Amino acid sequence: MPQIITRIADDLHYSSTKELSWQQELANVVTCPKELLSLVNIDEEKYRAHFAARKLFPVRVPRPFIKKMQQGNFNDPLLQQVMPLSAEQQAVPGFIADPLEEHDTVAEGLLHKYKHRVLMIVKSGCAVNCRYCFRRHFPYEDNSPNKLRWQSALNYITEHVEINEVIFSGGDPLMAKDEHLAWLLAQLQQIEHIKRVRIHTRLPVVIPQRITAELVNTLSQGRLQVVMVFHINHPNEIDQSFELAIQPLRDKRIALFNQSVLLKNINDDSEILCALSERLFSMGILPYYLHLLDPVAGAAHFDVDVHAATKIANNMMATLPGFLMPKLVQEIAGETNKTPINLS
C-alpha cells in the first residue's frame, strides 16, 4: 500500500520569530515546474515534457505545502496534485470545461443552485492550483469580486428570503483580507433570514499562517453560525503547523469539517482514507464528503470510476465508525443536491 507519512517534526513548525506572514507566503509561491521539482530534489530533465501543460492551467504552489512532499519521489501524492502533466493535454470524451454548469450566475459572482443556499465567489484566486480543480476553466475575469460586485450579490440574497445559508467559495475565500471578510460578514449579519456562513477553503492547509488572530476574532463574533470546511485529500497534508494553526478555531467552537476528492494514484486506497479520517478527527475536524471527480477537461487522469469508488468506500465502512465515514457523493449538473453513491 502507498506509504503514509505523518510529519510533526520540529523542522516543519514555523516559530513565531521566523514565520512569514500569509501574504508573504502568497507572494513567494512557486510558479515554475522546474523550480518545484528542484525543491523536492527531482531532476527536472526527466520530466520536462510535462511542463507544457502549465499553459492550460498555471502552476501555483506555496512553499509550506512543498515542505510536506517526499524528497526525490515524483509520485509523491502531494506533488502529483499540483504538478502539471502531459495527460492534461489529452481530450477525453465527457470531460468538459464546465462540468457543473456554473458559468451562469444569478448575480455577479453568485451561484444559486440549491434552494436554501447560495455560493458566493468571494475571491477569484487560490493559494494553490490543484490540477483536478473543477473550476480551472471558470471565467473569473467576469466574476472578479470587489465590494461593488459583493453588493450586487448581497442585494440578491436580501431579496430571496428562502436563502438561509451563504457559502463563501472562490477561488479561495480566505484569499480576501481579514478586514474585507469582516465587512462582508457584517453585511450578512443584517440580513435576518441568513443563519449560517460556510467557508470552503484549502488555504490553511497550504499556508497555515492564514489563520490569524484577527480572522478568528471576526469569525467568532456576531449572531451567524460559522462553519469552516477544509479540503484535505491525503494524511500527508496534515502537519504540526496546520494543527497549531487551527487550534484557535477549535477554542472558539467554530465547526470544522473536511471534504476530499477521490483521486487516482493519490488517495484511491481505503487505508489511506481511513488514516485521513482518523487524523482529522484527532484534530477536531469531522470528515464530511468524499467526492467523485468532477469531469473537468484536463483532469481525466485523476478519475476513479464508480465501481472502484464503491469498493473503496465499502472497505472504509468495514473499518471506520460511522461518524468518521465521509459520504461518497457525486455532483451532477442541474441536480438540486449532491447525489449520494449507493454502497450496497
GROMACS .gro file of C-alpha atoms in nm:
model
  344
    1MET     CA    1   0.000   0.000   0.000
    2PRO     CA    2   0.117   0.360  -0.055
    3GLN     CA    3   0.326   0.500   0.226
    4ILE     CA    4   0.156   0.734   0.471
    5ILE     CA    5   0.377   0.982   0.649
    6THR     CA    6   0.268   1.196   0.943
    7ARG     CA    7   0.504   1.490   0.972
    8ILE     CA    8   0.515   1.659   1.309
    9ALA     CA    9   0.889   1.718   1.324
   10ASP     CA   10   1.013   2.042   1.469
   11ASP     CA   11   1.174   2.144   1.140
   12LEU     CA   12   0.828   2.174   0.984
   13HIS     CA   13   0.699   2.401   1.258
   14TYR     CA   14   0.749   2.768   1.186
   15SER     CA   15   0.847   2.953   1.501
   16SER     CA   16   0.681   3.286   1.568
   17THR     CA   17   1.014   3.465   1.524
   18LYS     CA   18   1.085   3.324   1.178
   19GLU     CA   19   0.736   3.278   1.042
   20LEU     CA   20   0.643   3.467   0.729
   21SER     CA   21   0.300   3.624   0.708
   22TRP     CA   22   0.046   3.454   0.487
   23GLN     CA   23   0.068   3.744   0.244
   24GLN     CA   24   0.445   3.700   0.220
   25GLU     CA   25   0.399   3.330   0.152
   26LEU     CA   26   0.147   3.414  -0.121
   27ALA     CA   27   0.398   3.647  -0.282
   28ASN     CA   28   0.657   3.370  -0.271
   29VAL     CA   29   0.462   3.082  -0.428
   30VAL     CA   30   0.632   2.859  -0.683
   31THR     CA   31   0.501   2.908  -1.037
   32CYS     CA   32   0.762   2.716  -1.236
   33PRO     CA   33   0.751   2.333  -1.258
   34LYS     CA   34   1.130   2.325  -1.289
   35GLU     CA   35   1.168   2.505  -0.957
   36LEU     CA   36   0.901   2.287  -0.799
   37LEU     CA   37   1.092   1.970  -0.891
   38SER     CA   38   1.420   2.121  -0.780
   39LEU     CA   39   1.280   2.196  -0.434
   40VAL     CA   40   1.190   1.828  -0.387
   41ASN     CA   41   1.524   1.707  -0.525
   42ILE     CA   42   1.398   1.567  -0.856
   43ASP     CA   43   1.590   1.600  -1.182
   44GLU     CA   44   1.364   1.814  -1.399
   45GLU     CA   45   1.518   1.697  -1.728
   46LYS     CA   46   1.343   1.363  -1.699
   47TYR     CA   47   1.002   1.531  -1.672
   48ARG     CA   48   1.043   1.834  -1.899
   49ALA     CA   49   0.781   1.701  -2.145
   50HIS     CA   50   0.515   1.770  -1.882
   51PHE     CA   51   0.594   2.139  -1.847
   52ALA     CA   52   0.382   2.248  -2.146
   53ALA     CA   53   0.064   2.164  -1.951
   54ARG     CA   54   0.120   2.474  -1.742
   55LYS     CA   55  -0.012   2.673  -2.041
   56LEU     CA   56  -0.352   2.509  -1.988
   57PHE     CA   57  -0.359   2.591  -1.617
   58PRO     CA   58  -0.084   2.784  -1.438
   59VAL     CA   59   0.137   2.626  -1.174
   60ARG     CA   60   0.092   2.777  -0.828
   61VAL     CA   61   0.226   2.602  -0.516
   62PRO     CA   62   0.302   2.758  -0.174
   63ARG     CA   63   0.633   2.663  -0.017
   64PRO     CA   64   0.484   2.539   0.314
   65PHE     CA   65   0.294   2.278   0.110
   66ILE     CA   66   0.610   2.182  -0.080
   67LYS     CA   67   0.786   2.119   0.253
   68LYS     CA   68   0.540   1.836   0.318
   69MET     CA   69   0.637   1.649   0.000
   70GLN     CA   70   0.868   1.348  -0.004
   71GLN     CA   71   1.212   1.431  -0.137
   72GLY     CA   72   1.309   1.257  -0.460
   73ASN     CA   73   0.967   1.099  -0.520
   74PHE     CA   74   0.793   1.215  -0.838
   75ASN     CA   75   0.490   1.004  -0.741
   76ASP     CA   76   0.452   1.176  -0.404
   77PRO     CA   77   0.074   1.218  -0.352
   78LEU     CA   78   0.104   1.588  -0.273
   79LEU     CA   79   0.334   1.665  -0.565
   80GLN     CA   80   0.103   1.483  -0.807
   81GLN     CA   81  -0.187   1.709  -0.708
   82VAL     CA   82  -0.005   2.022  -0.824
   83MET     CA   83   0.247   1.908  -1.087
   84PRO     CA   84   0.141   1.972  -1.449
   85LEU     CA   85   0.133   1.652  -1.656
   86SER     CA   86   0.117   1.595  -2.029
   87ALA     CA   87  -0.201   1.388  -1.973
   88GLU     CA   88  -0.385   1.716  -1.921
   89GLN     CA   89  -0.347   1.792  -2.291
   90GLN     CA   90  -0.547   1.486  -2.398
   91ALA     CA   91  -0.910   1.545  -2.488
   92VAL     CA   92  -1.127   1.282  -2.319
   93PRO     CA   93  -1.498   1.238  -2.404
   94GLY     CA   94  -1.723   1.358  -2.124
   95PHE     CA   95  -1.460   1.582  -1.966
   96ILE     CA   96  -1.562   1.940  -2.038
   97ALA     CA   97  -1.480   2.298  -1.933
   98ASP     CA   98  -1.792   2.348  -1.717
   99PRO     CA   99  -1.899   2.007  -1.583
  100LEU     CA  100  -2.132   2.155  -1.319
  101GLU     CA  101  -2.283   2.424  -1.543
  102GLU     CA  102  -2.170   2.702  -1.311
  103HIS     CA  103  -2.076   2.967  -1.562
  104ASP     CA  104  -2.421   3.126  -1.544
  105THR     CA  105  -2.455   3.334  -1.226
  106VAL     CA  106  -2.773   3.487  -1.079
  107ALA     CA  107  -2.581   3.798  -0.974
  108GLU     CA  108  -2.221   3.895  -1.021
  109GLY     CA  109  -2.016   3.621  -0.852
  110LEU     CA  110  -2.321   3.445  -0.706
  111LEU     CA  111  -2.446   3.093  -0.781
  112HIS     CA  112  -2.790   2.975  -0.665
  113LYS     CA  113  -2.800   2.604  -0.738
  114TYR     CA  114  -2.969   2.488  -0.417
  115LYS     CA  115  -3.296   2.631  -0.283
  116HIS     CA  116  -3.182   2.747   0.062
  117ARG     CA  117  -2.813   2.809  -0.009
  118VAL     CA  118  -2.613   3.034  -0.234
  119LEU     CA  119  -2.249   3.014  -0.326
  120MET     CA  120  -2.060   3.339  -0.333
  121ILE     CA  121  -1.735   3.383  -0.524
  122VAL     CA  122  -1.558   3.587  -0.258
  123LYS     CA  123  -1.218   3.582  -0.429
  124SER     CA  124  -1.118   3.466  -0.774
  125GLY     CA  125  -0.770   3.339  -0.687
  126CYS     CA  126  -0.633   3.044  -0.494
  127ALA     CA  127  -0.313   3.000  -0.299
  128VAL     CA  128  -0.261   2.668  -0.477
  129ASN     CA  129  -0.368   2.545  -0.820
  130CYS     CA  130  -0.477   2.185  -0.782
  131ARG     CA  131  -0.460   2.018  -1.123
  132TYR     CA  132  -0.800   1.846  -1.079
  133CYS     CA  133  -0.982   2.172  -0.995
  134PHE     CA  134  -1.335   2.169  -1.140
  135ARG     CA  135  -1.320   2.547  -1.175
  136ARG     CA  136  -0.992   2.556  -1.369
  137HIS     CA  137  -1.187   2.700  -1.665
  138PHE     CA  138  -1.426   2.922  -1.466
  139PRO     CA  139  -1.449   3.277  -1.613
  140TYR     CA  140  -1.314   3.452  -1.307
  141GLU     CA  141  -1.240   3.761  -1.515
  142ASP     CA  142  -1.619   3.810  -1.545
  143ASN     CA  143  -1.679   3.740  -1.175
  144SER     CA  144  -1.377   3.904  -1.016
  145PRO     CA  145  -1.502   4.013  -0.674
  146ASN     CA  146  -1.492   4.360  -0.527
  147LYS     CA  147  -1.723   4.549  -0.291
  148LEU     CA  148  -1.942   4.669  -0.577
  149ARG     CA  149  -1.996   4.314  -0.702
  150TRP     CA  150  -2.036   4.186  -0.349
  151GLN     CA  151  -2.315   4.441  -0.308
  152SER     CA  152  -2.490   4.301  -0.614
  153ALA     CA  153  -2.479   3.956  -0.451
  154LEU     CA  154  -2.594   4.095  -0.116
  155ASN     CA  155  -2.892   4.262  -0.285
  156TYR     CA  156  -2.994   3.928  -0.438
  157ILE     CA  157  -2.957   3.749  -0.105
  158THR     CA  158  -3.165   4.015   0.070
  159GLU     CA  159  -3.445   3.981  -0.184
  160HIS     CA  160  -3.463   3.600  -0.161
  161VAL     CA  161  -3.592   3.515   0.184
  162GLU     CA  162  -3.576   3.141   0.117
  163ILE     CA  163  -3.196   3.158   0.147
  164ASN     CA  164  -3.068   3.078   0.497
  165GLU     CA  165  -2.703   2.992   0.428
  166VAL     CA  166  -2.426   3.162   0.233
  167ILE     CA  167  -2.127   2.959   0.120
  168PHE     CA  168  -1.804   3.150   0.072
  169SER     CA  169  -1.609   2.999  -0.215
  170GLY     CA  170  -1.384   3.103  -0.499
  171GLY     CA  171  -1.108   3.066  -0.583
  172ASP     CA  172  -1.047   3.053  -0.211
  173PRO     CA  173  -1.245   3.294   0.007
  174LEU     CA  174  -0.960   3.323   0.258
  175MET     CA  175  -0.757   3.496  -0.012
  176ALA     CA  176  -0.958   3.801   0.097
  177LYS     CA  177  -0.804   4.026   0.359
  178ASP     CA  178  -0.934   3.996   0.714
  179GLU     CA  179  -1.088   4.343   0.706
  180HIS     CA  180  -1.274   4.266   0.384
  181LEU     CA  181  -1.414   3.943   0.529
  182ALA     CA  182  -1.519   4.135   0.840
  183TRP     CA  183  -1.708   4.386   0.623
  184LEU     CA  184  -1.881   4.112   0.425
  185LEU     CA  185  -1.985   3.920   0.736
  186ALA     CA  186  -2.117   4.243   0.890
  187GLN     CA  187  -2.340   4.294   0.587
  188LEU     CA  188  -2.475   3.940   0.608
  189GLN     CA  189  -2.543   3.985   0.980
  190GLN     CA  190  -2.800   4.246   0.885
  191ILE     CA  191  -2.999   4.007   0.663
  192GLU     CA  192  -3.243   3.845   0.905
  193HIS     CA  193  -3.309   3.524   0.712
  194ILE     CA  194  -2.940   3.427   0.695
  195LYS     CA  195  -2.847   3.181   0.971
  196ARG     CA  196  -2.510   3.043   0.867
  197VAL     CA  197  -2.198   3.121   0.672
  198ARG     CA  198  -1.994   2.832   0.543
  199ILE     CA  199  -1.634   2.889   0.435
  200HIS     CA  200  -1.478   2.639   0.195
  201THR     CA  201  -1.103   2.674   0.196
  202ARG     CA  202  -0.775   2.499   0.122
  203LEU     CA  203  -0.557   2.794   0.213
  204PRO     CA  204  -0.484   2.699   0.579
  205VAL     CA  205  -0.369   2.356   0.456
  206VAL     CA  206  -0.113   2.501   0.217
  207ILE     CA  207  -0.032   2.818   0.418
  208PRO     CA  208  -0.120   2.762   0.786
  209GLN     CA  209  -0.031   3.122   0.873
  210ARG     CA  210  -0.361   3.227   0.712
  211ILE     CA  211  -0.542   3.156   1.039
  212THR     CA  212  -0.470   3.491   1.201
  213ALA     CA  213  -0.592   3.616   1.537
  214GLU     CA  214  -0.793   3.883   1.355
  215LEU     CA  215  -0.963   3.623   1.136
  216VAL     CA  216  -1.052   3.405   1.434
  217ASN     CA  217  -1.193   3.707   1.616
  218THR     CA  218  -1.402   3.804   1.314
  219LEU     CA  219  -1.545   3.455   1.267
  220SER     CA  220  -1.631   3.408   1.632
  221GLN     CA  221  -1.830   3.730   1.678
  222GLY     CA  222  -2.189   3.804   1.586
  223ARG     CA  223  -2.506   3.600   1.559
  224LEU     CA  224  -2.421   3.399   1.247
  225GLN     CA  225  -2.304   3.043   1.292
  226VAL     CA  226  -1.976   2.999   1.106
  227VAL     CA  227  -1.871   2.665   0.959
  228MET     CA  228  -1.529   2.606   0.804
  229VAL     CA  229  -1.483   2.324   0.555
  230PHE     CA  230  -1.125   2.231   0.470
  231HIS     CA  231  -1.016   2.050   0.156
  232ILE     CA  232  -0.765   1.779   0.251
  233ASN     CA  233  -0.714   1.473   0.033
  234HIS     CA  234  -0.428   1.286   0.199
  235PRO     CA  235  -0.297   1.248   0.556
  236ASN     CA  236   0.045   1.375   0.447
  237GLU     CA  237  -0.112   1.718   0.402
  238ILE     CA  238  -0.159   1.745   0.778
  239ASP     CA  239   0.141   1.851   0.985
  240GLN     CA  240   0.205   2.021   1.317
  241SER     CA  241   0.193   2.370   1.170
  242PHE     CA  242  -0.161   2.311   1.042
  243GLU     CA  243  -0.270   2.154   1.369
  244LEU     CA  244  -0.140   2.450   1.568
  245ALA     CA  245  -0.295   2.697   1.325
  246ILE     CA  246  -0.648   2.563   1.362
  247GLN     CA  247  -0.640   2.532   1.741
  248PRO     CA  248  -0.778   2.887   1.791
  249LEU     CA  249  -1.074   2.794   1.569
  250ARG     CA  250  -1.142   2.493   1.791
  251ASP     CA  251  -1.108   2.707   2.101
  252LYS     CA  252  -1.381   2.936   1.966
  253ARG     CA  253  -1.603   2.635   1.890
  254ILE     CA  254  -1.615   2.705   1.517
  255ALA     CA  255  -1.746   2.391   1.348
  256LEU     CA  256  -1.473   2.228   1.137
  257PHE     CA  257  -1.534   1.978   0.857
  258ASN     CA  258  -1.335   1.829   0.572
  259GLN     CA  259  -1.416   1.722   0.221
  260SER     CA  260  -1.189   1.525  -0.009
  261VAL     CA  261  -1.181   1.436  -0.376
  262LEU     CA  262  -1.116   1.074  -0.469
  263LEU     CA  263  -0.807   1.087  -0.692
  264LYS     CA  264  -0.644   0.804  -0.884
  265ASN     CA  265  -0.295   0.711  -0.761
  266ILE     CA  266  -0.320   0.966  -0.480
  267ASN     CA  267  -0.582   0.854  -0.229
  268ASP     CA  268  -0.775   0.576  -0.405
  269ASP     CA  269  -0.695   0.337  -0.120
  270SER     CA  270  -0.919   0.265   0.177
  271GLU     CA  271  -0.628   0.252   0.423
  272ILE     CA  272  -0.509   0.599   0.321
  273LEU     CA  273  -0.861   0.742   0.353
  274CYS     CA  274  -0.921   0.571   0.687
  275ALA     CA  275  -0.593   0.714   0.814
  276LEU     CA  276  -0.708   1.056   0.693
  277SER     CA  277  -1.039   1.030   0.877
  278GLU     CA  278  -0.869   0.925   1.199
  279ARG     CA  279  -0.612   1.202   1.175
  280LEU     CA  280  -0.878   1.464   1.102
  281PHE     CA  281  -1.094   1.360   1.396
  282SER     CA  282  -0.798   1.364   1.633
  283MET     CA  283  -0.772   1.735   1.550
  284GLY     CA  284  -1.141   1.813   1.590
  285ILE     CA  285  -1.228   1.803   1.220
  286LEU     CA  286  -1.519   1.586   1.107
  287PRO     CA  287  -1.497   1.404   0.770
  288TYR     CA  288  -1.782   1.536   0.556
  289TYR     CA  289  -1.778   1.442   0.187
  290LEU     CA  290  -1.570   1.216  -0.036
  291HIS     CA  291  -1.635   1.344  -0.387
  292LEU     CA  292  -1.608   1.159  -0.712
  293LEU     CA  293  -1.401   1.367  -0.951
  294ASP     CA  294  -1.596   1.632  -1.139
  295PRO     CA  295  -1.531   1.561  -1.510
  296VAL     CA  296  -1.345   1.879  -1.595
  297ALA     CA  297  -1.132   1.896  -1.910
  298GLY     CA  298  -0.768   1.829  -1.829
  299ALA     CA  299  -0.824   1.612  -1.523
  300ALA     CA  300  -0.936   1.276  -1.663
  301HIS     CA  301  -0.617   1.104  -1.545
  302PHE     CA  302  -0.734   1.158  -1.184
  303ASP     CA  303  -1.066   0.980  -1.239
  304VAL     CA  304  -1.171   0.682  -1.025
  305ASP     CA  305  -1.475   0.503  -1.168
  306VAL     CA  306  -1.788   0.447  -0.963
  307HIS     CA  307  -1.729   0.072  -0.922
  308ALA     CA  308  -1.381   0.122  -0.780
  309ALA     CA  309  -1.500   0.411  -0.562
  310THR     CA  310  -1.780   0.198  -0.418
  311LYS     CA  311  -1.538  -0.080  -0.332
  312ILE     CA  312  -1.308   0.166  -0.154
  313ALA     CA  313  -1.597   0.317   0.041
  314ASN     CA  314  -1.727  -0.025   0.145
  315ASN     CA  315  -1.383  -0.115   0.276
  316MET     CA  316  -1.379   0.210   0.471
  317MET     CA  317  -1.721   0.132   0.617
  318ALA     CA  318  -1.588  -0.201   0.742
  319THR     CA  319  -1.307  -0.022   0.926
  320LEU     CA  320  -1.434   0.315   1.047
  321PRO     CA  321  -1.705   0.403   1.298
  322GLY     CA  322  -1.998   0.563   1.122
  323PHE     CA  323  -1.921   0.916   1.242
  324LEU     CA  324  -1.580   0.905   1.071
  325MET     CA  325  -1.717   0.787   0.738
  326PRO     CA  326  -1.743   1.066   0.480
  327LYS     CA  327  -2.039   1.046   0.244
  328LEU     CA  328  -1.943   0.927  -0.103
  329VAL     CA  329  -2.115   1.168  -0.340
  330GLN     CA  330  -2.119   1.294  -0.694
  331GLU     CA  331  -2.225   1.638  -0.809
  332ILE     CA  332  -2.437   1.634  -1.122
  333ALA     CA  333  -2.511   1.948  -1.320
  334GLY     CA  334  -2.871   2.062  -1.279
  335GLU     CA  335  -2.945   1.849  -0.971
  336THR     CA  336  -3.079   2.027  -0.662
  337ASN     CA  337  -2.846   1.840  -0.428
  338LYS     CA  338  -2.534   1.627  -0.429
  339THR     CA  339  -2.607   1.271  -0.536
  340PRO     CA  340  -2.512   1.000  -0.283
  341ILE     CA  341  -2.345   0.689  -0.427
  342ASN     CA  342  -2.522   0.368  -0.324
  343LEU     CA  343  -2.276   0.143  -0.136
  344SER     CA  344  -2.490  -0.170  -0.137
   0.00000   0.00000   0.00000
